[in-house]
Structures are given as structure tokens and as C-alpha cells.
Coordinates of C-alpha atoms and ligand atoms in Angstrom, one line a residue:
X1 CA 40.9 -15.1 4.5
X2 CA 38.8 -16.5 7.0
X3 CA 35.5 -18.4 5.8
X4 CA 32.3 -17.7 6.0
X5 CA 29.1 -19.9 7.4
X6 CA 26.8 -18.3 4.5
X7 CA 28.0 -17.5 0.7
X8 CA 25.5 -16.1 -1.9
X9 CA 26.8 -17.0 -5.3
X10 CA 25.4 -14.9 -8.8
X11 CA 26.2 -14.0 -11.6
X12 CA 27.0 -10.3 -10.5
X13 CA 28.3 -8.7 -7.2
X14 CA 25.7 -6.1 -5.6
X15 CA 28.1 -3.6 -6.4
X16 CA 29.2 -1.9 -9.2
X17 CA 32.6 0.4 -9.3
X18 CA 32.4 3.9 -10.1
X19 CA 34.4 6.7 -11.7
X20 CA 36.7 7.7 -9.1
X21 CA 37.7 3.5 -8.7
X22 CA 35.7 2.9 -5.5
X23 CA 32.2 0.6 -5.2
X24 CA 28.6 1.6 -4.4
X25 CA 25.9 -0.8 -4.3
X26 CA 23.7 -1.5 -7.2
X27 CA 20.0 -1.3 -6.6
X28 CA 18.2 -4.0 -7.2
X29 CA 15.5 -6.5 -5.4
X30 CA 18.3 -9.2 -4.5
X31 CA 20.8 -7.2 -2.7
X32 CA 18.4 -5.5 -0.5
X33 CA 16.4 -9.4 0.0
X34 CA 19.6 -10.6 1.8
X35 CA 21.0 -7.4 3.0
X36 CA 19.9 -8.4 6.6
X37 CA 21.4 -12.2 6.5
X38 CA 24.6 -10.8 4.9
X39 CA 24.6 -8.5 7.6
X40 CA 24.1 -10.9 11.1
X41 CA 26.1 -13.6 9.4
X42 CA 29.0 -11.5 7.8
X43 CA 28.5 -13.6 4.9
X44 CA 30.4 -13.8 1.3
X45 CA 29.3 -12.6 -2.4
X46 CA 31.2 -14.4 -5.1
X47 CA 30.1 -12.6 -8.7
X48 CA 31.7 -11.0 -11.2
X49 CA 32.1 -7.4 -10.8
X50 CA 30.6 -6.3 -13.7
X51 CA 33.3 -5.0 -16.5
X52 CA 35.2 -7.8 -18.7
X53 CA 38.8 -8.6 -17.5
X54 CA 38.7 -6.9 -13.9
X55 CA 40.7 -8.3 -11.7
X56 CA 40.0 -7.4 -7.9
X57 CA 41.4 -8.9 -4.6
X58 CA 37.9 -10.3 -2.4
X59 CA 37.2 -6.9 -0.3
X60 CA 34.7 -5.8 2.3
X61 CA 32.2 -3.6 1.7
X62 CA 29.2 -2.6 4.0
X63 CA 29.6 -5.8 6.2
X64 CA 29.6 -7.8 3.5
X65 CA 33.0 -10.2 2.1
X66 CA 33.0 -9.3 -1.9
X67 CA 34.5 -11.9 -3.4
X68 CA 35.1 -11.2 -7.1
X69 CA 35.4 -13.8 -10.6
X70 CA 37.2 -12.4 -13.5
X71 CA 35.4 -12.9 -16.3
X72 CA 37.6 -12.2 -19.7
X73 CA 36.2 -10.4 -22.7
X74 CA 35.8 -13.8 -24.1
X75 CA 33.5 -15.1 -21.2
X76 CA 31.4 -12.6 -21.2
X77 CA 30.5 -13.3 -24.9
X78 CA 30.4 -16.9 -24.8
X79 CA 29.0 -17.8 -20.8
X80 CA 27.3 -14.6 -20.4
X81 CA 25.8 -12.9 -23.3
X82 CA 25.8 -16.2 -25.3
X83 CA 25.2 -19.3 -23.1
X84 CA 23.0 -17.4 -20.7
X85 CA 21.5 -14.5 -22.9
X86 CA 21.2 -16.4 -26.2
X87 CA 20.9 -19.7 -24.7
X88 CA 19.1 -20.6 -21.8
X89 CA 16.9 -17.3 -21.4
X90 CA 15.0 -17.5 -24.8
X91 CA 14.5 -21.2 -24.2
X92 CA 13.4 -20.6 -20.8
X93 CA 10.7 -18.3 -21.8
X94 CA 9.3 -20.6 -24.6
X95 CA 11.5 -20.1 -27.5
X96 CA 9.6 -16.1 -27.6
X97 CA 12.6 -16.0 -30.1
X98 CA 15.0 -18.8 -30.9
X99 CA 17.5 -20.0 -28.8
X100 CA 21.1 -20.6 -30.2
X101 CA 22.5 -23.9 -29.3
X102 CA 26.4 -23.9 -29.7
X103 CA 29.5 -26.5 -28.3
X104 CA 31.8 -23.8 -27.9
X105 CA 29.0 -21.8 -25.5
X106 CA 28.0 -24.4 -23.9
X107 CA 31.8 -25.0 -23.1
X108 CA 32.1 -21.6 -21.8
X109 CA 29.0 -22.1 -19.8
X110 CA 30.5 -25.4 -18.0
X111 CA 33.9 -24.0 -17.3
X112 CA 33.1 -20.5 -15.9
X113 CA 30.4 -22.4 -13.8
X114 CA 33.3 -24.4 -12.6
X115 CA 35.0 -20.9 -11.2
X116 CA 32.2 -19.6 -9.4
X117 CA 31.6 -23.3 -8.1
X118 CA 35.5 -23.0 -7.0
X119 CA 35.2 -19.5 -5.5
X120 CA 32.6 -20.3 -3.5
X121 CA 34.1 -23.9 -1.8
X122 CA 37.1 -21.7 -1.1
X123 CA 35.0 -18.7 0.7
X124 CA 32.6 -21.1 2.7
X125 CA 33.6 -22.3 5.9
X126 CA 33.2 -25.8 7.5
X127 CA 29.2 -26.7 7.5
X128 CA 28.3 -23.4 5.6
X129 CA 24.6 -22.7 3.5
X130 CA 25.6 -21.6 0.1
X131 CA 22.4 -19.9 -1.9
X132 CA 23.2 -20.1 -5.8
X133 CA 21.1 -17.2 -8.1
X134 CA 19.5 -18.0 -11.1
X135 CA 20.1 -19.1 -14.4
X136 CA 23.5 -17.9 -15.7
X137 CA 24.8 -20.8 -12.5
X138 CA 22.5 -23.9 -13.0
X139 CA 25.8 -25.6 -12.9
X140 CA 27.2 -24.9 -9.8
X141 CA 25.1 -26.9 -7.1
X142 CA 26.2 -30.1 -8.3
X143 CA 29.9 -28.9 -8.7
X144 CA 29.8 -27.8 -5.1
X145 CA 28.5 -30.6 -3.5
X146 CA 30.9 -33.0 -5.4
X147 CA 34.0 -31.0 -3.6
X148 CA 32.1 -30.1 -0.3
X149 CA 29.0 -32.4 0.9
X150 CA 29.0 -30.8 4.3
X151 CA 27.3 -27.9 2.9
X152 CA 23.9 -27.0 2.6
X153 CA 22.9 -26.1 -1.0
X154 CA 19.9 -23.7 -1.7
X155 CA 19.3 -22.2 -5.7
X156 CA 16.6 -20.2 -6.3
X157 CA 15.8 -19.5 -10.4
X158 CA 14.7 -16.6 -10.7
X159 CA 13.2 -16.8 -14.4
X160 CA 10.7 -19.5 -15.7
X161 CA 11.0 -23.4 -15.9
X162 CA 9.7 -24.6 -19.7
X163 CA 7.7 -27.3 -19.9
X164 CA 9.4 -30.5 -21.3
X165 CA 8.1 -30.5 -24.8
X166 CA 10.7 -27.2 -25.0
X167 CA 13.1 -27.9 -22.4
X168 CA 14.0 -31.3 -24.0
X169 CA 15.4 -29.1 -27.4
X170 CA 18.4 -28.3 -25.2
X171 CA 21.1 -30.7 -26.0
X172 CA 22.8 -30.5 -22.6
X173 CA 19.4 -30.9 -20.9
X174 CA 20.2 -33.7 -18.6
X175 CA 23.6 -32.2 -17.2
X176 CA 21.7 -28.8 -16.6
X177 CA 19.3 -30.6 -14.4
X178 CA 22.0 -32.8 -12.7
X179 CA 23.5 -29.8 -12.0
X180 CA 20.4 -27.7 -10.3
X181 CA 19.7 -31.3 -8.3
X182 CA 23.2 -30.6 -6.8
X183 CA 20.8 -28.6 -4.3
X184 CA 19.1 -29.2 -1.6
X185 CA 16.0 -27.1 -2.4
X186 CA 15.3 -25.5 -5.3
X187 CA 13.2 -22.7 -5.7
X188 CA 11.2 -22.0 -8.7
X189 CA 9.1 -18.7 -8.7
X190 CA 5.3 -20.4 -9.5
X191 CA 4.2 -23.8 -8.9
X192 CA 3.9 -24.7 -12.8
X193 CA 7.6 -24.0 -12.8
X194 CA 8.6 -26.0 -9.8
X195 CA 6.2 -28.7 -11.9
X196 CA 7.9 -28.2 -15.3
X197 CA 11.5 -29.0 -13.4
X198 CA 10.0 -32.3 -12.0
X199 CA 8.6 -33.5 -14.6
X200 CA 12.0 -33.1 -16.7
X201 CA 13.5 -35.1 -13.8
X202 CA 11.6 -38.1 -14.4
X203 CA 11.6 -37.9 -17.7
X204 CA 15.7 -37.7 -18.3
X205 CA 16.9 -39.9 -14.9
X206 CA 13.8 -41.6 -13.9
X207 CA 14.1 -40.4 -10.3
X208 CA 11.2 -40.7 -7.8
X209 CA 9.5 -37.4 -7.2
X210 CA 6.4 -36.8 -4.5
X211 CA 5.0 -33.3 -3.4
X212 CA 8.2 -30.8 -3.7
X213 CA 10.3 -33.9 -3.2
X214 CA 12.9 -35.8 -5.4
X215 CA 14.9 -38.6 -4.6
X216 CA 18.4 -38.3 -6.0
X217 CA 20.2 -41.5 -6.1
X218 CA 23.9 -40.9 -4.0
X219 CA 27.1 -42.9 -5.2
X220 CA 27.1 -45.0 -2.3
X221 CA 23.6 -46.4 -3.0
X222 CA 21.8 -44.4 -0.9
X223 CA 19.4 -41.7 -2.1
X224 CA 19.4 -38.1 -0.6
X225 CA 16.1 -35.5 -1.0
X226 CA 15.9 -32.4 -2.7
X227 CA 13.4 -30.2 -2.7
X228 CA 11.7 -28.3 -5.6
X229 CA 9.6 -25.7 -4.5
X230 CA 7.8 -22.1 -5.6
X231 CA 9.2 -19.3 -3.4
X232 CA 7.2 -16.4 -5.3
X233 CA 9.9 -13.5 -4.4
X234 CA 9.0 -9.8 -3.8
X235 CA 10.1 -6.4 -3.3
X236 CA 11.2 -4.3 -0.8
X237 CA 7.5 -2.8 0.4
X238 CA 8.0 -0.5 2.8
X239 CA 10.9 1.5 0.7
X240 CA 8.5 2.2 -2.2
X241 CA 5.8 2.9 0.4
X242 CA 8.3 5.5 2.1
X243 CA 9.6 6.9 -1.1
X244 CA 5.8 7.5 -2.6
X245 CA 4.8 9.6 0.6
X246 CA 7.8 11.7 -0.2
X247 CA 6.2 15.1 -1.3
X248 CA 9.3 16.0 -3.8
X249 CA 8.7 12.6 -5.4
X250 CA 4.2 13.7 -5.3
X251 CA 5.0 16.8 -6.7
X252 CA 7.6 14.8 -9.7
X253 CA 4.9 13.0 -10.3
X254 CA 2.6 16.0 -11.2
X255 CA 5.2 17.8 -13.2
X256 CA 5.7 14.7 -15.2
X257 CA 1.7 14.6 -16.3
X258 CA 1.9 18.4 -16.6
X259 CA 5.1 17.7 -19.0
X260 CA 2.8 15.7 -21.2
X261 CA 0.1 18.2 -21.8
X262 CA -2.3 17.1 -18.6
X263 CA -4.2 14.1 -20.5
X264 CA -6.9 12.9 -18.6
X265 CA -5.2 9.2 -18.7
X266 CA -1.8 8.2 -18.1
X267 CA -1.0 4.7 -18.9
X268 CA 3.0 3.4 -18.4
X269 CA 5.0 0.5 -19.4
X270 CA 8.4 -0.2 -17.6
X271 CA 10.6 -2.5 -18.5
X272 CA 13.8 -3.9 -19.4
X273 CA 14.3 -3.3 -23.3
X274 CA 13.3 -7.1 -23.7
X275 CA 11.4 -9.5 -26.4
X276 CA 9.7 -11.4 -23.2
X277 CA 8.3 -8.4 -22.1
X278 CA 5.6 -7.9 -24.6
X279 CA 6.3 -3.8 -25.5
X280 CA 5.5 -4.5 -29.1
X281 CA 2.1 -6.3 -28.1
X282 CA 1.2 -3.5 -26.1
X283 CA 1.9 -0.5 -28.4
X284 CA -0.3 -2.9 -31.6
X285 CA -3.3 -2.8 -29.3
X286 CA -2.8 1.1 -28.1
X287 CA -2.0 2.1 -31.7
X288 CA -5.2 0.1 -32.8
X289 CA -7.5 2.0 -30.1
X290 CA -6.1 5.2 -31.5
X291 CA -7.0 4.5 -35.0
X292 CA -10.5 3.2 -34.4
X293 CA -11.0 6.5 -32.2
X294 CA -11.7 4.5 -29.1
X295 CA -9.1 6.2 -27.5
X296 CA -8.0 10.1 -28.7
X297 CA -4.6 11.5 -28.5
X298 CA -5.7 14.4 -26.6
X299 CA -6.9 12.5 -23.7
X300 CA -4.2 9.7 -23.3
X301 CA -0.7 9.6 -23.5
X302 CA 1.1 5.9 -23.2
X303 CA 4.8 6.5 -21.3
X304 CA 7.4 3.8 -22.1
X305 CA 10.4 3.6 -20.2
X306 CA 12.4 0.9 -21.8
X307 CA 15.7 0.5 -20.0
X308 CA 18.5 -0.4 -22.4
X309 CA 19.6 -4.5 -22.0
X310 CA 21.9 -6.5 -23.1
X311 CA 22.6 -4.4 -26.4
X312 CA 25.5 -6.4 -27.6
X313 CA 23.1 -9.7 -28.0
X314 CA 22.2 -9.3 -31.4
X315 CA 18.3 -10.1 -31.0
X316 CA 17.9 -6.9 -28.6
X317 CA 19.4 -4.8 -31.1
X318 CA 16.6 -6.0 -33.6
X319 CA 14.4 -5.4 -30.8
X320 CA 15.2 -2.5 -30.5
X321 CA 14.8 -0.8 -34.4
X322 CA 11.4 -3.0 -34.3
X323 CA 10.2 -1.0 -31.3
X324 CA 11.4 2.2 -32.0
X325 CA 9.7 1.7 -36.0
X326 CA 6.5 1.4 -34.1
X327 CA 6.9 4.4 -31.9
X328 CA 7.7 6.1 -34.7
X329 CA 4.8 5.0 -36.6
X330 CA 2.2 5.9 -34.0
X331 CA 3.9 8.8 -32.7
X332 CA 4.0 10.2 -36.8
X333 CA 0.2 8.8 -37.5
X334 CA -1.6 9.8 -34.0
X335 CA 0.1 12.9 -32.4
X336 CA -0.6 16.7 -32.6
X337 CA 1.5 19.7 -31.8
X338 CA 0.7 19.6 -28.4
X339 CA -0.1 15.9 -27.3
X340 CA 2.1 13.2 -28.0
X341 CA 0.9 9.2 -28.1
X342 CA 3.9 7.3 -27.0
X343 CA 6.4 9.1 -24.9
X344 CA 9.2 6.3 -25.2
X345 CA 12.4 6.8 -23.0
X346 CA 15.3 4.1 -23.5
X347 CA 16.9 5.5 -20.3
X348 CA 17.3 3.9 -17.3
X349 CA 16.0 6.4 -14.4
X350 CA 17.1 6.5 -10.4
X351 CA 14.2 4.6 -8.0
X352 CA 12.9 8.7 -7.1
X353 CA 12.1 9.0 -10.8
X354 CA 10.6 5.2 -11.2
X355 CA 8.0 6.1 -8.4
X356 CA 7.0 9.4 -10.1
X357 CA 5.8 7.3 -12.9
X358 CA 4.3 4.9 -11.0
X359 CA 2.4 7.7 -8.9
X360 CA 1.6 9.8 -12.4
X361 CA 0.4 6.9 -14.1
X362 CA -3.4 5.7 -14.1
X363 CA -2.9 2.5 -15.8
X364 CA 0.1 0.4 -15.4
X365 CA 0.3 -2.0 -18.3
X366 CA 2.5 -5.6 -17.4
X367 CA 1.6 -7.4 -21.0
X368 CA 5.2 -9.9 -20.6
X369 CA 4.6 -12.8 -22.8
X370 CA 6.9 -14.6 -20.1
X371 CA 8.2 -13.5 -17.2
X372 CA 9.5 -15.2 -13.9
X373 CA 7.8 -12.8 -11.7
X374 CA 7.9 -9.2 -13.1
X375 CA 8.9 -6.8 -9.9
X376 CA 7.4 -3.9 -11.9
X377 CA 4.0 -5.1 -11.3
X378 CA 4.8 -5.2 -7.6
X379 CA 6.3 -2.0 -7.5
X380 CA 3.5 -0.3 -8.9
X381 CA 0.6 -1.6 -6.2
X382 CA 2.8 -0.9 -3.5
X383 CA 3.6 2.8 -4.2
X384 CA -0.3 3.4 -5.2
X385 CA -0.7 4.3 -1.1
X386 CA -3.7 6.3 -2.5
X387 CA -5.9 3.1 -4.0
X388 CA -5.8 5.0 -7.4
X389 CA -4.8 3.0 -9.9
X390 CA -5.2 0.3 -12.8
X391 CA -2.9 -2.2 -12.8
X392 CA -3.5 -4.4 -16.2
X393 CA -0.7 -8.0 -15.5
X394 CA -0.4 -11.1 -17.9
X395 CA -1.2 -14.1 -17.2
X396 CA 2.1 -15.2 -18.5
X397 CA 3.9 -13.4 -15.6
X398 CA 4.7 -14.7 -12.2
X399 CA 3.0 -12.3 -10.4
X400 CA -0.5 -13.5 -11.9
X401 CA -0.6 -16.0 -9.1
X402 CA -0.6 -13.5 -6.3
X403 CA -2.1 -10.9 -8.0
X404 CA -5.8 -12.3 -9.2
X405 CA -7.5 -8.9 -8.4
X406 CA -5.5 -7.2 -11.2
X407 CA -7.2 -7.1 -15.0
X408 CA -5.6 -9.9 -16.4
X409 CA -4.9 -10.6 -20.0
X410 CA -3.5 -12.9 -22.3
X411 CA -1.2 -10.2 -24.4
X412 CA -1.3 -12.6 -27.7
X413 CA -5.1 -11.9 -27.7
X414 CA -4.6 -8.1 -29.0
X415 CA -8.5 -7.5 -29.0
X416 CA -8.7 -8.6 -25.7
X417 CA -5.8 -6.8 -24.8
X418 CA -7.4 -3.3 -26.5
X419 CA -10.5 -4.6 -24.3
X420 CA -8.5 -4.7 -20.9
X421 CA -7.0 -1.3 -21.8
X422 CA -10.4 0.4 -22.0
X423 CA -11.3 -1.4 -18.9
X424 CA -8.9 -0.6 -17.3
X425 CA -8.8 3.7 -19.0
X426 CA -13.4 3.9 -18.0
X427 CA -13.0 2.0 -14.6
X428 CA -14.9 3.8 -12.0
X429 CA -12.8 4.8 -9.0
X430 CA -14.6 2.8 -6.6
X431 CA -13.5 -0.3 -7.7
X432 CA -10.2 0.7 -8.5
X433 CA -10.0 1.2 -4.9
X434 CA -11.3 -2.4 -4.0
X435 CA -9.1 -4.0 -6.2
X436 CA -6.4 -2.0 -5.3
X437 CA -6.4 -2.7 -1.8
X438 CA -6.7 -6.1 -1.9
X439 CA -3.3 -6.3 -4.2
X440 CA -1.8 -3.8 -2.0
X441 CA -2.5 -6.7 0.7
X442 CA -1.3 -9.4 -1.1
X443 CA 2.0 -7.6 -1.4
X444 CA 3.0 -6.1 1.7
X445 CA 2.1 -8.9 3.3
X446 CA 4.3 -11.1 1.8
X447 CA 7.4 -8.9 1.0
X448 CA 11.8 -9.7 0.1
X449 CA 12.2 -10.5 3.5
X450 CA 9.6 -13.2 3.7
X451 CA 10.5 -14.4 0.6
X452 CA 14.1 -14.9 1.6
X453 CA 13.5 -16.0 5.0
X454 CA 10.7 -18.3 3.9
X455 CA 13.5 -19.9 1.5
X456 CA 16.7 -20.0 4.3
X457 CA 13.7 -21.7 6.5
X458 CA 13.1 -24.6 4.4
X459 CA 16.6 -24.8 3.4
X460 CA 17.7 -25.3 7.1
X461 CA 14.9 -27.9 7.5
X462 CA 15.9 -30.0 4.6
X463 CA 19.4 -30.4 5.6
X464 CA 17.7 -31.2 9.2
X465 CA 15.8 -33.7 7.6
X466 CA 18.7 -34.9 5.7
X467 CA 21.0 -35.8 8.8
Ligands
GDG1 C1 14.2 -11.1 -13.5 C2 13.1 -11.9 -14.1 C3 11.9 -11.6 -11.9 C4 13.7 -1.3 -14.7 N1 14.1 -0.2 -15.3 C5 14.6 0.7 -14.4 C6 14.6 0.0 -13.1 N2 14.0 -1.2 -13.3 C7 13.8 -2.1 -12.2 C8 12.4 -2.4 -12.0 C9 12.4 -3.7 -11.3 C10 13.6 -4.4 -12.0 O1 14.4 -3.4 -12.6 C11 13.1 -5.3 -13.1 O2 12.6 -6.5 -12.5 P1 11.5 -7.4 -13.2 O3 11.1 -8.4 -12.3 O4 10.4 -6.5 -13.7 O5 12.3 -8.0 -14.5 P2 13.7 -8.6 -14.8 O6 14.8 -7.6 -14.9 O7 13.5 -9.4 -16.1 O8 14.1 -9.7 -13.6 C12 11.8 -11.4 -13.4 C13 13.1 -10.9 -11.4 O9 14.3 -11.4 -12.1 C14 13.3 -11.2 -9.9 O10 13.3 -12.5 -9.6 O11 10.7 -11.0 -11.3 O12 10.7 -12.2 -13.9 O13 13.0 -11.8 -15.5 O14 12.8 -3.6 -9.9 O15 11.8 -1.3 -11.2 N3 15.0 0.6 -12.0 C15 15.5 1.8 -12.1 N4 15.6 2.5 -13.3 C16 15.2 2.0 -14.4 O16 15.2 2.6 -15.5 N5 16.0 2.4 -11.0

């Protein structure tokens, strides 16, 4: 196997198998951010391919080496769905619910770190840059430069940094941040989280940190200097642009408001079936403005595509009957024979269909309670081509940073929330327009490709600056 001079390492190849045993890719933001570099560098994927126990030799597919981890049925419980899933992503997003702190995932965590960490000092060649992904690998850059110091490190996290008063519960809190200083930048998604990480730094190992930088002590007494950074990612502009100008995916988007009776207001929630996302926040305020008659079932219709997640981690299955109680609920108190409140969909839908209800919907309601970034709220500005549109974003998301012109809300504020909606349902079209445009700016503007290039940039100048 020859090596190669970039490897990105995450949790999950950008492929998934099918029926008939062969491999197509799976959509998502990532693959298509470093589809070009994987391309001109014919560079390596280590992941696991998806389905516990798979063994697969490293293959090629589209230009790109695949090179699969096995992960046994036992991994997946304990590193992925436990460690990472039960772990690390409630804690990361304030302790929304309560994070499980056990030995034996912990030591599932460490030691299928310890694979990926091996897979990828086997696949990179001589001098390579190796970009670790996210949360489930925190590990890894520290276990990589201990074998290989010629390479350049990057990790980017793609969810939120706590501050210390939460991140200092975890009981393995100083190896995890050893581990993510293994890089040689790391890449938060805001500022505050980029902050969070330093601060935890001095606090567990003292080191000196100034601006992005942090000096990490070396075993030969000299120090080296990481970076930790915000590199606020993005989507993939110009496809959602194309696919909204499609006129099979215009005339979807009609059918779908036809489909719910015509209302005069369409409001959507998309998102992954999960407790950060703040679904049950946003149906409490929409059920309230129903019942104090502020808003009538005849005129507005909330759509709720919740894609099914991570149904084998006990809290989303509670999650899930919670949510579905209250759909009930309004649905039973609110709708008539011909208009219905919530139309709630736990399906997940093909890209075509996400853009018809992005182009059918008037309001688009982000309410997370955390979230790293939140890609929906992205998506939905850039296939509004038209400047119609309301997009209503958290301020606990990412995307708040960038996105200033959207109405923004504090979702734990459920009057204000119910306030935002109205705004957001009565706002004249002119200013829709302005803000609009000025979001749609913000975003194609500053796109995947930037994102990822923006990051490779800085990681080449650090090792520069590091020689
Ligand atoms: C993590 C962080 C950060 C959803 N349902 C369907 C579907 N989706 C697509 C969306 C969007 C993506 O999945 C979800 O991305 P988000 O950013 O909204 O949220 P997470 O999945 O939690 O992602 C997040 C992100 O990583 C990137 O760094 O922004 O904060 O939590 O693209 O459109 N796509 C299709 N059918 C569905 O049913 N096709």
C-alpha cells in the first residue's frame, strides 16, 4: 500500500455500503468540504464503515484510498454509542441531559482511539498532514504524534467546547485535552469555544496560552505551539443554490403546501431527532400560540422533520415518546378535519426533498439549546434564492455568530420564543428581503471550501512556523 501525504481520520468513512455489497457516498457537509483535497492529493479516509463487525480490506473509491476500522458490536456500544453518544456529547453541550461517566467506556474510548490513531500512522506517508474529525477521536492527535512527529496534525471539533465549570465533571478531563493538544491547530467552531478549550488548558497543566496560541512543553525541554482557533464551517452553497432553481424541486415545494391544506404560513423544524436541538421548546411555544388564539390552525401548519438518531442510546428513545406525546397532544387539542398543527415526519428525506421544505416553508425555526454550528440554518438562507423567508436561529447555536441579521432567540425564554414566532409569522416582505440578503451574503461568501481551505492554510503555516 503506498502512503499517502494527506489522511483525514473520523469516526465514519464518506461511504456507506449498499444492498447489492458495493459503496456509494454518504451525503453530508464533510465529504463534499474535502472532496477537492482528497481529490489533487489522492489522499486516505481511515473510519469505520458504518455496520458493527465489518471487516473490509482499505479500497479505492472515487479517487479517494478508503481505509476501513472494524469496530465490534461491543465498540460500538461502549466507544461509540456510550463514550461518545452518552459521554462526551451531553457534557459537551452543557449537561442538556446527564452525561454517563463509566471506567469500562472510557476504556473503550482510549483503546479504539488507539486503532484509528494506528490506522492512520500506517496510511500516512513520510512528512504527511493528518486532519482528525470531531469528538468521537479527541484521542488520537497525541497518539499520533507520539509514534510519528514528522507529521502535521490538524483536528477540527465539530460540536461545542463547555466551559470549565462543566468540563472539569469529566474524570478523564486532563488526558482528553492532552490528547486534542497532540495537534498542531485545533479548530473550534466559535470563538467562546476555542476560549472554553484554553481556559481548561491552564487550568489542568498550567501551560502558557496567548491569542490562539499554547505552549505545550516537549519531552526534551523545549516547548512546541499549538494553535486553538474558531474555523466557523459551512455548507456546500452553490449545490443548494443549484438544486432550489430546479423547477421539479419549485414545483415539490408547492405540492408540499398544497398537501397541507394551503395555510397562509408554513413554519419547519429540521433536525436530527436530538435533546440539543430544542424540538420540545419549540412545539411548547407553537402549542401555547395556538391556545391563546394568537395563531389559528387554519392559517399555520408547523412541519417537523425529525430524522431518527442514535435510537439505541437510551435518552433518544425517551426523547422520542416525550416528542411524539406532545405532537400528539397538539395535534388531538388544535387540529380540524382539514388542517393539521404539527405535521411531524421521523423520516429521514433525500437532499431534493430537504430543499422542497426549505423553499415551502415561510419560517424556518433553529431553537437548538446547543449546537456546534447547526448546517440547517445555513441550508435554509442559501436555498431562499428568492429573499422570501424567516429564518428564527438560537443564540445557543454556532451559526449565531455569522448570522446576526436572523431573529434571534434564547429558546429557554418560551414567551419570547412565542414573540419571535409571531415576528417572524406578521413580518412584512420587505424586510424579509433585507435581512435575507444580507444572510444570504454572509454565507455564500464564506462557504465548505473556505472553511476547509482556511483551516489546511493555517495548518501548513503552523508547522512552517514550527521548523
Ligand atoms: C454536527 C453538529 C455542526 C438532517 N435530516 C436530514 C438531513 N439532514 C442534514 C441537514 C444538515 C445535517 O443533516 C445536520 O447538520 P447540523 O449541523 O444541523 O447538525 P448535526 O447533525 O448535529 O451536526 C453541528 C455539524 O456537525 C457540522 O460541523 O453544525 O452543530 O452537531 O446538513 O440538512 N439530510 C437529508 N435528509 C434528512 O432527513 N438528506
Amino acid at each position: 500500500m503506498t502512503a499517502a501525504s494527506f489522511v483525514v481520520v473520523a469516526n465514519r468513512l464518506p461511504v456507506d455500503s449498499d444492498s447489492d455489497g458495493g459503496w456509494r457516498h454518504s451525503p453530508g457537509g464533510l465529504v463534499t468540504a474535502l472532496e477537492p483535497v482528497m481529490r489533487s492529493t489522492r489522499g486516505a479516509w481511515v473510519g469505520w464503515p458504518g455496520q458493527p463487525d465489518m471487516e473490509v480490506e482499505p479500497f479505492d473509491f472515487d479517487g479517494t484510498r478508503l481505509i476501513p476500522v472494524t469496530l465490534s458490536t461491543d465498540d460500538v456500544e461502549l466507544y461509540y454509542e456510550g463514550f461518545s453518544n452518552d459521554t462526551i456529547w451531553p457534557l459537551y453541550h452543557d449537561v442538556i441531559a446527564a452525561p454517563r461517566y463509566s471506567r469500562a467506556l472510557w476504556e473503550a474510548y482510549v483503546q479504539v482511539n488507539r486503532r484509528f490513531a494506528d490506522a492512520a500512522a500506517r496510511a500516512a506517508a513520510k512528512d504527511a498532514t493528518v486532519w482528525v474529525q470531531d469528538y468521537q477521536l479527541q484521542l488520537v492527535p497525541a497518539m499520533l504524534r507520539e509514534h510519528r512527529p514528522d507529521l502535521t496534525i490538524g483536528y477540527f471539533h465539530h460540536i461545542p467546547f463547555p466551559a470549565y465549570g462543566l468540563y472539569s465533571q469529566l474524570p478523564w478531563r486532563r488526558q482528553v485535552v492532552e490528547g486534542l493538544l497532540g495537534a498542531d491547530v485545533i479548530g473550534f467552531q466559535r470563538v467562546a469555544d476555542a476560549g472554553n478549550f484554553a481556559r481548561a488548558v491552564r487550568r489542568l497543566l498550567h501551560y502558557e496560552t496567548r491569542a490562539s496560541g499554547i505552549r505545550v512543553p516537549q519531552p526534551d525541554g523545549t516547548t512546541r505551539r499549538a494553535l486553538a482557533k474558531a474555523f466557523p464551517i459551512s455548507i456546500d452553497a452553490a449545490s443548494y443554490i443549484e438544486l432550489a432553481a430546479r423547477e421539479d424541486i419549485q414545483a415539490r415545494a408547492r405540492e408540499i403546501r398544497e398537501g397541507l391544506g394551503n395555510p397562509a404560513h408554513v413554519l419547519l423544524g429540521v433536525d436530527r431527532l436530538d435533546y440539543t436541538k430544542g424540538i420540545g421548546h419549540r412545539l411548547k411555544a407553537f402549542g401555547e400560540l395556538l391556545g391563546e388564539g394568537r395563531l389559528s390552525v387554519e392559517d399555520v401548519t408547523l412541519v417537523q422533520v425529525a430524522s431518527p438518531s442514535r435510537e439505541r442510546v437510551e435518552t433518544y428513545a425517551h426523547l422520542r415518546d416525550e416528542i411524539e406525546l406532545t405532537v400528539g397532544r397538539i395535534d388531538g387539542d388544535f387540529d380540524t378535519v382539514g388542517h393539521t398543527a404539527v405535521r411531524y415526519l421521523h423520516q429521514a428525506f433525500p437532499r431534493e426533498e430537504m430543499v422542497a421544505f426549505f423553499l415551502a416553508a415561510d419560517v424556518m425555526l433553529v431553537t437548538a439549546l446547543r449546537d456546534g454550528m447547526n448546517l440547517v440554518a445555513k441550508e435554509y438562507v442559501a436555498s431562499r434564492t428568492d429573499n422570501h423567508g424567516v429564518l428564527v436561529l438560537s443564540e445557543f447555536a454556532g451559526a449565531y455568530d455569522e448570522l446576526g441579521r436572523a431573529v434571534t432567540v434564547n429558546p429557554h425564554d418560551i414567551e419570547g420564543l412565542k414573540d419571535a414566532i409571531m415576528q417572524a409569522v406578521n413580518m412584512p416582505a420587505a424586510e424579509q428581503r433585507r435581512r435575507m440578503r444580507s444572510l444570504r451574503r454572509r454565507v455564500l461568501e464564506h462557504d465548505v471550501e473556505d472553511w476547509s481551505r482556511e483551516f489546511l492554510d493555517a495548518l501548513a503555516d503552523a508547522r512552517k512556523g514550527a521548523m
